[in-house]
Amino acid sequence: MTGRAADLHASKELALKNAMEEETRRKTDPNESHEKSLIVLGSKQVGKTTMIHRFLEKDDAPKPTLAIDYSYGRKAGKSLVKDVVHVWEIGQPDEGLIASALTGCNLSHAPHHITVVIVLDLGKPEVMWRCFEECHLALRQAIRSTFSPQLIQDMTLHKLKTLREPCRPAAESNNGEGREESSDLFPMRLCIVGGKYDQFRDFEGVDREFVCRTLRAVAHVLGATLHFHSAKDSQILRRTKELLKLYGFSGQTTKVMQMDYEKALSVPAGHDSVSSIDFRSSHDDDYAETLDAIKRIYTRRFPQSQPDASDDPEDDDDDDDNDDDPNFAEPIVDRLRVQREQEISVLLRDMREAPVAGIPVPDPF
């Protein structure tokens, strides 16, 4: 090999090495990334698909989510590289489906840039806790099966650091209250969305305040943001889109604070405190600072009904209800779900084999 050819070969080797190092850094950097992900799951028929379509400005009519739906969007950032958001919608709280979404996210960026969004139906307090518990348990199991214990610990410490930022006024007086001891802290960025607020605001004032305090307590224990949403209120819908843009592109949470129980709540992670929430059985009891304690108080007032056949399949539009549609008979749903899971499996396999190629994305913004 001549000197010139050797120099050219060395240059190519160096360029390849630099490219591989940059690719590794891009996928492991916990602080910066041009790609971020949203994983959305929660109550059935609460409008998750509609919310995602509004965020991505898609005009497609919402359809039932049988297993996983994947969509994406991008917008120009401060550099020449466009920011990309990957959106994974989970049709039902299943560990395998969530693990598949987590694996897909992990192919393009570090898990620190994933935001999990749990959407709960405020209009059905008799099933709200059961739905939350199913989602929370499935998420915990999927995280443990996807990430190493060391990575989960690193994510938890990173989140603790974020929650203690001194710029958060409520956190200053709280000084990270209960964060060190809490085993319920969720290791990833989490947002709890109360859907169908347009129905919830017609509840009796006492019931409405009780549900609000419950969700504030849950969000505080998990280190989550709490946000109320309605697709039928333009002002609330605009705030939801802004929140999802913050998570999907800048990787930040909202700075909007609304704790008035007569209005749609919006409480950023780290801004609340147990004393401000004041959630307990009576004035003589201690504050409820664990999920188990919160559950006991909530389910005493709203006993949770058991799931029945009407829960399946999911129609995720706010305005439609296909529960009685014979076209959604259970055997058909089962076959379609299996087919969808196979499609997702093929998609993930292709992404693993050619991760550098990336995913072509439209520009909805």
Coordinates of C-alpha atoms in Angstrom, one line a residue:
M1 CA 0.0 0.0 0.0
T2 CA 1.4 3.4 -1.0
G3 CA 1.8 6.2 1.4
R4 CA -1.2 8.1 -0.2
A5 CA -3.4 5.0 -0.1
A6 CA -2.3 4.3 3.5
D7 CA -3.2 7.9 4.5
L8 CA -6.6 7.6 2.8
H9 CA -7.3 4.3 4.6
A10 CA -6.3 5.8 7.9
S11 CA -8.5 8.8 7.3
K12 CA -11.5 6.5 6.6
E13 CA -10.8 4.4 9.7
L14 CA -10.6 7.6 11.8
A15 CA -13.8 9.0 10.3
L16 CA -15.6 5.6 11.0
K17 CA -14.3 5.6 14.5
N18 CA -15.5 9.1 15.1
A19 CA -18.9 8.4 13.6
M20 CA -19.3 5.3 15.9
E21 CA -18.2 7.2 18.9
E22 CA -20.7 10.0 18.1
E23 CA -23.4 7.4 17.6
T24 CA -22.7 5.9 20.9
R25 CA -22.6 9.3 22.6
R26 CA -25.9 10.2 21.0
K27 CA -27.6 7.1 22.3
T28 CA -26.2 7.3 25.9
D29 CA -26.0 11.1 26.7
P30 CA -28.5 11.7 29.5
N31 CA -28.5 15.4 29.1
E32 CA -28.7 16.2 25.4
S33 CA -30.4 14.5 22.4
H34 CA -32.1 15.6 19.2
E35 CA -34.4 12.7 19.5
K36 CA -36.9 12.1 22.3
S37 CA -39.8 9.8 22.9
L38 CA -43.3 9.8 24.4
I39 CA -44.9 6.6 25.6
V40 CA -48.7 7.1 26.0
L41 CA -51.0 4.6 27.8
G42 CA -54.0 4.7 30.1
S43 CA -57.7 4.5 30.3
K44 CA -59.8 3.2 27.4
Q45 CA -61.9 5.6 25.4
V46 CA -60.3 8.6 27.1
G47 CA -59.0 10.2 23.9
K48 CA -55.3 9.3 23.8
T49 CA -55.2 8.9 20.1
T50 CA -57.1 12.2 19.6
M51 CA -54.6 13.9 21.9
I52 CA -51.6 12.6 20.0
H53 CA -53.2 13.6 16.6
R54 CA -53.8 17.1 17.9
F55 CA -50.2 17.3 19.1
L56 CA -48.8 16.1 15.7
E57 CA -51.4 18.1 13.8
K58 CA -52.6 15.0 12.0
D59 CA -56.0 15.0 10.3
D60 CA -56.5 11.2 10.4
A61 CA -59.6 9.9 12.1
P62 CA -58.7 8.2 15.4
K63 CA -58.9 4.4 15.3
P64 CA -58.9 1.8 18.1
T65 CA -55.4 1.0 19.3
L66 CA -55.2 -2.7 19.5
A67 CA -51.5 -3.1 20.6
I68 CA -49.0 -0.4 19.7
D69 CA -49.3 2.6 17.4
Y70 CA -46.1 4.4 16.4
S71 CA -46.0 8.0 15.0
Y72 CA -43.4 10.7 14.9
G73 CA -42.9 14.4 14.2
R74 CA -40.0 16.8 13.8
K75 CA -39.3 20.5 13.8
A76 CA -36.3 22.7 13.2
G77 CA -34.0 23.2 16.2
K78 CA -31.2 25.6 16.9
S79 CA -28.8 23.6 14.8
L80 CA -29.0 22.1 11.3
V81 CA -30.2 18.8 12.8
K82 CA -33.9 18.7 13.2
D83 CA -35.4 17.6 16.5
V84 CA -37.5 14.4 16.3
V85 CA -40.1 13.1 18.7
H86 CA -41.1 9.4 18.6
V87 CA -44.6 8.7 19.9
W88 CA -45.6 5.2 21.0
E89 CA -49.2 4.6 22.0
I90 CA -49.9 1.5 24.0
G91 CA -53.3 0.0 23.5
Q92 CA -53.5 -1.7 26.9
P93 CA -51.2 -1.9 29.9
D94 CA -49.2 -5.0 28.9
E95 CA -45.6 -5.5 30.1
G96 CA -44.5 -6.9 26.7
L97 CA -46.0 -4.1 24.7
I98 CA -44.4 -1.4 26.9
A99 CA -41.0 -3.2 26.8
S100 CA -41.2 -3.2 23.0
A101 CA -41.7 0.6 23.0
L102 CA -38.9 1.1 25.5
T103 CA -36.6 -1.0 23.3
G104 CA -37.6 1.1 20.3
C105 CA -36.9 4.3 22.2
N106 CA -33.5 2.9 23.3
L107 CA -32.4 2.5 19.7
S108 CA -32.3 6.2 19.1
H109 CA -31.5 7.9 22.5
A110 CA -30.8 7.3 26.1
P111 CA -33.9 6.4 28.3
H112 CA -33.5 9.7 30.1
H113 CA -35.2 11.3 27.1
I114 CA -38.3 9.2 27.4
T115 CA -41.5 10.7 28.9
V116 CA -44.2 8.3 30.0
V117 CA -47.7 9.8 29.8
I118 CA -50.5 8.0 31.7
V119 CA -53.9 9.3 30.7
L120 CA -56.7 8.6 33.2
D121 CA -60.5 9.2 32.8
L122 CA -61.5 11.8 35.3
G123 CA -65.2 11.1 34.5
K124 CA -64.9 7.5 35.9
P125 CA -63.5 7.7 39.4
E126 CA -64.9 4.2 40.1
V127 CA -62.3 2.7 37.7
M128 CA -59.6 5.4 37.7
W129 CA -57.5 3.8 40.4
R130 CA -57.7 0.4 38.9
C131 CA -56.5 1.7 35.6
F132 CA -53.7 3.7 37.1
E133 CA -52.5 0.6 39.1
E134 CA -52.6 -1.6 36.0
C135 CA -50.5 0.9 34.0
H136 CA -48.1 1.6 36.9
L137 CA -47.4 -2.1 37.5
A138 CA -47.0 -2.9 33.8
L139 CA -44.6 0.0 33.5
R140 CA -42.5 -1.0 36.5
Q141 CA -42.2 -4.6 35.2
A142 CA -41.3 -3.4 31.7
I143 CA -38.6 -1.1 33.0
R144 CA -37.1 -3.9 35.1
S145 CA -37.1 -6.3 32.1
T146 CA -35.6 -3.8 29.7
F147 CA -33.0 -1.9 31.6
S148 CA -30.2 -3.0 34.0
P149 CA -30.5 -2.3 37.7
Q150 CA -27.6 0.1 37.5
L151 CA -29.2 2.1 34.7
I152 CA -32.5 2.3 36.6
Q153 CA -30.6 3.6 39.6
D154 CA -28.8 6.1 37.5
M155 CA -32.1 7.3 36.0
T156 CA -33.6 7.6 39.5
L157 CA -30.6 9.7 40.8
H158 CA -30.8 11.9 37.7
K159 CA -34.5 12.5 38.3
L160 CA -33.9 13.2 42.0
K161 CA -31.4 15.9 41.0
T162 CA -33.9 17.4 38.6
L163 CA -36.7 17.5 41.2
R164 CA -34.4 19.3 43.6
E165 CA -33.5 22.2 41.3
P166 CA -33.5 25.3 43.4
C167 CA -35.5 27.3 40.8
R168 CA -38.6 25.4 41.9
P169 CA -40.3 27.6 44.5
A170 CA -42.4 24.9 46.2
A171 CA -39.5 22.6 46.3
E172 CA -37.4 25.2 48.2
S173 CA -39.7 25.1 51.2
N174 CA -40.1 21.4 50.8
N175 CA -36.3 20.8 50.3
G176 CA -36.9 17.5 48.5
E177 CA -39.3 16.4 51.2
G178 CA -39.7 12.6 51.2
R179 CA -37.6 12.1 48.1
E180 CA -34.7 10.2 49.7
E181 CA -36.9 7.7 51.5
S182 CA -39.6 7.2 48.9
S183 CA -39.5 3.8 47.2
D184 CA -42.4 4.8 45.0
L185 CA -40.4 7.4 43.0
F186 CA -40.8 6.6 39.3
P187 CA -37.3 6.4 37.7
M188 CA -38.3 8.0 34.4
R189 CA -39.9 11.3 33.4
L190 CA -43.6 10.9 34.0
C191 CA -46.7 12.9 33.3
I192 CA -50.2 12.0 34.6
V193 CA -52.9 13.4 32.4
G194 CA -56.5 13.7 33.7
G195 CA -58.6 13.3 30.5
K196 CA -62.2 14.3 29.8
Y197 CA -62.0 17.3 32.1
D198 CA -65.1 18.7 30.4
Q199 CA -67.1 15.9 32.1
F200 CA -65.2 16.1 35.4
R201 CA -65.8 19.8 36.1
D202 CA -69.6 19.0 36.4
F203 CA -68.9 16.8 39.4
E204 CA -70.0 17.8 42.9
G205 CA -67.4 20.2 44.4
V206 CA -66.5 17.8 47.3
D207 CA -65.9 14.8 45.0
R208 CA -64.0 17.0 42.5
E209 CA -61.6 18.3 45.2
F210 CA -61.1 14.8 46.6
V211 CA -60.1 13.4 43.1
C212 CA -57.8 16.4 42.6
R213 CA -56.1 15.9 45.9
T214 CA -55.7 12.2 45.2
L215 CA -54.0 12.8 41.8
R216 CA -51.8 15.5 43.3
A217 CA -50.7 13.1 46.0
V218 CA -50.0 10.3 43.4
A219 CA -48.0 12.7 41.2
H220 CA -46.0 14.0 44.1
V221 CA -45.1 10.5 45.3
L222 CA -44.1 9.4 41.8
G223 CA -42.2 12.6 41.0
A224 CA -44.7 13.3 38.1
T225 CA -46.3 16.3 36.5
L226 CA -50.1 16.4 36.8
H227 CA -52.1 18.0 33.9
F228 CA -55.8 18.0 33.2
H229 CA -56.9 17.7 29.5
S230 CA -60.0 18.1 27.4
A231 CA -60.2 17.8 23.6
K232 CA -63.4 19.9 23.7
D233 CA -61.9 23.0 25.4
S234 CA -59.7 24.9 23.0
Q235 CA -57.7 26.7 25.8
I236 CA -57.0 23.4 27.7
L237 CA -56.2 21.6 24.4
R238 CA -53.6 24.3 23.5
R239 CA -51.9 23.9 26.9
T240 CA -51.8 20.2 26.4
K241 CA -50.1 20.6 23.0
E242 CA -47.6 23.0 24.5
L243 CA -46.8 20.5 27.3
L244 CA -46.3 17.6 24.8
K245 CA -44.0 19.9 22.7
L246 CA -41.9 20.6 25.8
Y247 CA -41.5 16.9 26.5
G248 CA -41.1 15.9 22.9
F249 CA -38.6 18.5 21.7
S250 CA -36.9 20.5 24.5
G251 CA -37.1 17.7 27.1
Q252 CA -38.5 20.0 29.8
T253 CA -41.6 20.1 31.8
T254 CA -44.1 22.9 31.9
K255 CA -43.7 26.0 34.1
V256 CA -47.4 26.6 34.3
M257 CA -48.9 26.2 37.8
Q258 CA -52.6 25.8 38.5
M259 CA -53.7 24.3 41.8
D260 CA -57.2 25.8 42.0
Y261 CA -59.7 22.9 42.2
E262 CA -62.3 25.0 40.4
K263 CA -60.0 24.9 37.3
A264 CA -58.0 22.4 35.2
L265 CA -55.0 21.4 37.3
S266 CA -51.5 21.8 36.0
V267 CA -48.8 21.0 38.6
P268 CA -45.2 20.5 37.4
A269 CA -43.1 17.8 38.9
G270 CA -41.2 18.9 42.0
H271 CA -43.4 21.9 42.7
D272 CA -45.9 20.3 45.1
S273 CA -45.5 19.2 48.8
V274 CA -47.5 16.8 51.0
S275 CA -48.4 19.7 53.4
S276 CA -49.8 21.7 50.5
I277 CA -51.8 18.7 49.2
D278 CA -53.1 17.8 52.7
F279 CA -54.3 14.3 51.6
R280 CA -55.2 12.2 54.7
S281 CA -58.2 10.3 56.1
S282 CA -58.9 12.9 58.8
H283 CA -57.2 15.9 60.4
D284 CA -55.8 13.7 63.1
D285 CA -54.1 11.3 60.6
D286 CA -50.7 11.6 59.0
Y287 CA -50.3 12.7 55.4
A288 CA -50.6 9.9 52.8
E289 CA -47.0 9.7 51.5
T290 CA -47.1 6.3 49.8
L291 CA -49.1 4.8 47.0
D292 CA -50.6 2.2 49.4
A293 CA -51.7 4.9 51.8
I294 CA -53.3 7.0 49.0
K295 CA -55.0 3.9 47.6
R296 CA -56.6 3.0 50.9
I297 CA -58.1 6.5 51.3
Y298 CA -59.2 6.8 47.7
T299 CA -60.8 3.3 47.3
R300 CA -62.6 3.7 50.6
R301 CA -64.5 6.6 49.0
F302 CA -64.6 5.3 45.5
P303 CA -64.6 1.4 45.5
Q304 CA -63.2 0.2 42.2
S305 CA -65.5 -1.8 39.9
Q306 CA -64.1 -4.9 38.3
P307 CA -63.3 -5.1 34.6
D308 CA -65.9 -6.7 32.3
A309 CA -66.3 -7.5 28.6
S310 CA -67.4 -3.9 27.8
D311 CA -63.8 -2.8 28.5
D312 CA -62.6 -4.3 25.2
P313 CA -61.9 -3.3 22.6
E314 CA -60.7 0.3 23.0
D315 CA -62.1 3.1 20.9
D316 CA -59.8 6.0 21.7
D317 CA -61.9 8.8 20.3
D318 CA -63.6 11.2 22.7
D319 CA -66.8 11.3 20.8
D320 CA -67.4 7.7 19.6
D321 CA -68.4 4.6 21.4
N322 CA -68.1 1.2 19.6
D323 CA -68.6 -1.0 22.6
D324 CA -71.8 -2.5 21.1
D325 CA -70.5 -2.7 17.6
P326 CA -70.6 -6.4 16.4
N327 CA -67.6 -5.7 14.1
F328 CA -65.5 -5.5 17.3
A329 CA -66.3 -9.1 18.4
E330 CA -63.6 -10.5 20.7
P331 CA -62.2 -13.2 18.3
I332 CA -61.6 -10.5 15.7
V333 CA -59.9 -8.2 18.2
D334 CA -57.6 -11.1 19.3
R335 CA -56.5 -11.8 15.7
L336 CA -55.9 -8.2 14.9
R337 CA -53.9 -7.7 18.2
V338 CA -51.7 -10.7 17.4
Q339 CA -51.2 -9.4 13.9
R340 CA -50.3 -5.9 15.2
E341 CA -47.8 -7.4 17.7
Q342 CA -46.1 -9.3 14.9
E343 CA -45.8 -6.1 12.9
I344 CA -44.2 -4.3 15.8
S345 CA -41.8 -7.2 16.3
V346 CA -40.7 -7.0 12.7
L347 CA -40.3 -3.2 13.0
L348 CA -38.1 -3.5 16.1
R349 CA -36.0 -6.2 14.4
D350 CA -35.4 -4.0 11.4
M351 CA -34.6 -1.0 13.6
R352 CA -32.0 -3.1 15.5
E353 CA -30.4 -4.3 12.3
A354 CA -30.0 -0.8 10.8
P355 CA -30.3 1.8 13.6
V356 CA -27.9 4.3 12.0
A357 CA -30.1 4.7 9.0
G358 CA -32.8 6.3 11.3
I359 CA -36.4 6.6 10.6
P360 CA -37.8 8.9 7.9
V361 CA -40.0 11.4 9.5
P362 CA -42.6 13.9 8.0
D363 CA -42.7 17.5 9.1
P364 CA -46.1 18.2 10.7
F365 CA -45.0 21.5 12.2

